[in-house]
Short mmCIF file of N, CA and C in Angstrom, two decimals:
data_model
loop_
_atom_site.label_atom_id
_atom_site.label_comp_id
_atom_site.label_asym_id
_atom_site.label_seq_id
_atom_site.Cartn_x
_atom_site.Cartn_y
_atom_site.Cartn_z
N MET R 82 6.61 -8.21 -2.18
CA MET R 82 6.66 -7.12 -1.20
C MET R 82 6.09 -5.85 -1.86
N LEU R 83 5.44 -5.05 -1.20
CA LEU R 83 4.78 -3.72 -1.81
C LEU R 83 5.74 -2.65 -1.46
N HIS R 84 6.56 -2.21 -2.39
CA HIS R 84 7.47 -1.17 -2.16
C HIS R 84 6.65 0.19 -1.85
N PHE R 85 5.62 0.31 -2.62
CA PHE R 85 4.78 1.66 -2.37
C PHE R 85 4.17 1.63 -0.96
N LEU R 86 3.98 0.67 -0.34
CA LEU R 86 3.51 0.55 1.04
C LEU R 86 4.54 1.01 2.07
N TRP R 87 5.82 0.74 1.63
CA TRP R 87 6.92 1.19 2.49
C TRP R 87 7.04 2.74 2.48
N ILE R 88 6.74 3.16 1.24
CA ILE R 88 6.55 4.82 1.23
C ILE R 88 5.72 5.11 2.13
N TRP R 89 4.45 4.71 2.23
CA TRP R 89 3.50 5.23 3.12
C TRP R 89 3.83 4.90 4.52
N LYS R 90 4.57 3.70 4.85
CA LYS R 90 4.90 3.52 6.15
C LYS R 90 5.91 4.43 6.58
N ASP R 91 6.83 4.94 5.74
CA ASP R 91 7.61 6.06 5.96
C ASP R 91 6.78 7.40 6.42
N ASP R 92 5.79 7.72 5.65
CA ASP R 92 4.90 8.77 5.92
C ASP R 92 4.30 8.64 7.33
N LEU R 93 4.15 7.44 7.85
CA LEU R 93 3.77 7.25 9.07
C LEU R 93 4.71 7.74 10.05
N ALA R 94 5.95 7.46 9.82
CA ALA R 94 7.02 8.03 10.86
C ALA R 94 7.10 9.57 10.62
N LYS R 95 6.69 10.09 9.59
CA LYS R 95 6.69 11.53 9.44
C LYS R 95 5.55 12.21 9.96
N GLY R 96 4.56 11.54 10.36
CA GLY R 96 3.34 12.03 10.97
C GLY R 96 2.26 12.15 10.02
N GLU R 97 2.30 11.59 8.80
CA GLU R 97 1.26 11.68 7.77
C GLU R 97 -0.09 10.72 8.43
N PHE R 98 0.18 9.80 9.00
CA PHE R 98 -0.74 8.91 9.70
C PHE R 98 -0.72 9.12 11.14
N GLU R 99 -1.71 9.40 11.76
CA GLU R 99 -1.81 9.69 13.15
C GLU R 99 -1.14 8.60 14.04
N ASP R 100 -1.48 7.47 13.82
CA ASP R 100 -0.89 6.35 14.38
C ASP R 100 -0.96 5.12 13.62
N GLU R 101 -0.36 4.04 14.16
CA GLU R 101 -0.29 2.69 13.39
C GLU R 101 -1.73 2.23 13.01
N THR R 102 -2.72 2.57 13.87
CA THR R 102 -4.09 2.11 13.64
C THR R 102 -4.51 2.67 12.30
N LYS R 103 -4.16 3.96 12.03
CA LYS R 103 -4.58 4.58 10.88
C LYS R 103 -3.94 3.93 9.62
N PHE R 104 -2.72 3.67 9.78
CA PHE R 104 -2.15 2.81 8.64
C PHE R 104 -2.63 1.56 8.42
N ASP R 105 -3.05 0.68 9.56
CA ASP R 105 -3.69 -0.54 9.34
C ASP R 105 -5.00 -0.26 8.67
N GLU R 106 -5.70 0.67 9.05
CA GLU R 106 -7.11 1.03 8.30
C GLU R 106 -6.77 1.30 6.69
N PHE R 107 -5.79 2.06 6.51
CA PHE R 107 -5.43 2.26 5.18
C PHE R 107 -5.06 0.91 4.38
N ILE R 108 -4.35 0.12 4.96
CA ILE R 108 -4.14 -1.25 4.39
C ILE R 108 -5.42 -2.00 4.07
N TYR R 109 -6.28 -1.99 5.21
CA TYR R 109 -7.39 -2.71 5.06
C TYR R 109 -8.36 -2.09 3.81
N SER R 110 -8.26 -0.75 3.73
CA SER R 110 -9.07 -0.23 2.50
C SER R 110 -8.49 -0.56 1.26
N LEU R 111 -7.10 -0.73 1.09
CA LEU R 111 -6.68 -1.37 -0.06
C LEU R 111 -7.09 -2.75 -0.42
N VAL R 112 -7.11 -3.64 0.65
CA VAL R 112 -7.61 -4.91 0.45
C VAL R 112 -8.98 -4.82 0.10
N LYS R 113 -9.94 -4.08 0.78
CA LYS R 113 -11.32 -4.13 0.55
C LYS R 113 -11.55 -3.59 -0.90
N PHE R 114 -10.85 -2.78 -1.52
CA PHE R 114 -11.23 -2.31 -2.74
C PHE R 114 -10.40 -3.23 -3.86
N GLY R 115 -9.84 -4.26 -3.40
CA GLY R 115 -9.26 -5.18 -4.39
C GLY R 115 -7.94 -4.77 -4.98
N LEU R 116 -7.12 -3.80 -4.34
CA LEU R 116 -5.95 -3.32 -4.85
C LEU R 116 -4.80 -4.33 -4.34
N VAL R 117 -4.96 -4.78 -3.09
CA VAL R 117 -3.98 -5.52 -2.37
C VAL R 117 -4.61 -6.87 -1.90
N VAL R 118 -3.82 -7.88 -1.91
CA VAL R 118 -4.35 -9.14 -1.19
C VAL R 118 -3.16 -9.77 -0.23
N GLN R 119 -3.67 -10.32 0.86
CA GLN R 119 -2.77 -10.85 1.77
C GLN R 119 -2.52 -12.26 1.61
N ASN R 120 -1.34 -12.79 1.55
CA ASN R 120 -1.14 -14.25 1.47
C ASN R 120 -1.30 -14.81 2.86
N MET R 121 -2.15 -15.69 3.01
CA MET R 121 -2.56 -16.25 4.29
C MET R 121 -1.34 -17.22 4.98
N ASN R 122 -0.54 -17.65 3.98
CA ASN R 122 0.50 -18.41 4.57
C ASN R 122 1.58 -17.61 5.21
N ASN R 123 2.05 -16.66 4.76
CA ASN R 123 3.05 -15.90 5.38
C ASN R 123 2.68 -14.52 5.75
N GLY R 124 1.44 -13.96 5.62
CA GLY R 124 1.02 -12.66 6.01
C GLY R 124 1.55 -11.62 5.22
N LYS R 125 2.37 -11.77 4.21
CA LYS R 125 2.78 -10.63 3.31
C LYS R 125 1.67 -10.32 2.28
N TYR R 126 1.76 -8.89 1.90
CA TYR R 126 0.83 -8.34 0.92
C TYR R 126 1.54 -8.32 -0.37
N SER R 127 0.53 -8.37 -1.39
CA SER R 127 1.06 -8.24 -2.74
C SER R 127 -0.10 -7.62 -3.54
N LEU R 128 0.43 -6.98 -4.60
CA LEU R 128 -0.57 -6.12 -5.34
C LEU R 128 -1.42 -7.05 -6.41
N THR R 129 -2.65 -6.70 -6.37
CA THR R 129 -3.43 -7.51 -7.44
C THR R 129 -3.16 -6.91 -8.77
N ASN R 130 -3.73 -7.47 -9.91
CA ASN R 130 -3.55 -6.81 -11.16
C ASN R 130 -3.98 -5.53 -11.32
N VAL R 131 -5.15 -5.23 -10.73
CA VAL R 131 -5.70 -3.76 -10.71
C VAL R 131 -4.79 -2.95 -9.94
N GLY R 132 -4.31 -3.33 -8.74
CA GLY R 132 -3.55 -2.51 -7.87
C GLY R 132 -2.22 -2.30 -8.61
N ARG R 133 -1.61 -3.18 -9.27
CA ARG R 133 -0.38 -3.05 -10.04
C ARG R 133 -0.47 -2.10 -11.14
N THR R 134 -1.59 -2.10 -11.87
CA THR R 134 -1.81 -1.20 -12.99
C THR R 134 -1.91 0.26 -12.39
N LEU R 135 -2.71 0.48 -11.39
CA LEU R 135 -3.04 1.93 -10.80
C LEU R 135 -1.60 2.25 -10.42
N TYR R 136 -0.76 1.45 -9.52
CA TYR R 136 0.49 1.87 -9.07
C TYR R 136 1.50 2.34 -10.33
N LEU R 137 1.43 1.43 -11.33
CA LEU R 137 2.23 1.84 -12.53
C LEU R 137 1.78 3.10 -13.18
N LYS R 138 0.52 3.43 -13.08
CA LYS R 138 0.00 4.67 -13.73
C LYS R 138 0.54 5.92 -12.87
N TYR R 139 0.42 5.56 -11.45
CA TYR R 139 0.82 6.68 -10.54
C TYR R 139 2.46 6.92 -10.72
N VAL R 140 3.17 5.93 -10.86
CA VAL R 140 4.62 6.15 -11.13
C VAL R 140 4.84 6.83 -12.21
N MET R 141 4.14 6.64 -13.53
CA MET R 141 4.27 7.02 -14.59
C MET R 141 3.97 8.56 -14.55
N LYS R 142 3.05 9.05 -13.86
CA LYS R 142 2.52 10.40 -13.66
C LYS R 142 3.28 11.17 -12.69
N PHE R 143 3.67 10.55 -11.56
CA PHE R 143 4.33 11.34 -10.48
C PHE R 143 5.55 11.01 -10.31
N GLY R 144 6.17 9.84 -10.67
CA GLY R 144 7.59 9.34 -10.39
C GLY R 144 7.54 8.57 -9.16
N ALA R 145 8.46 7.94 -8.86
CA ALA R 145 8.74 7.08 -7.66
C ALA R 145 9.54 7.89 -6.63
N LYS R 146 9.24 7.77 -5.39
CA LYS R 146 9.98 8.43 -4.45
C LYS R 146 11.44 7.91 -4.24
#
C-alpha cells in the first residue's frame, strides 16, 4: 500500500485537490511516469523502484507527515 498516497488523499479532503477526479488524474500521472504500478489482480497500487527511491529522497529531505 502506498502510504504517501494516503497523505495526498488527506489533502483531497482539505481541498488541495478540487475533486476526486483531480486526485485520479494525479494517480494516473504517477503511473504514466513509472513511479507507481497497479496490481491488476486486486487493484492496489505499489511503488516501482524509481518511485520508492524518489519517495525515500523526499522523506529524507522533508520528513514524513
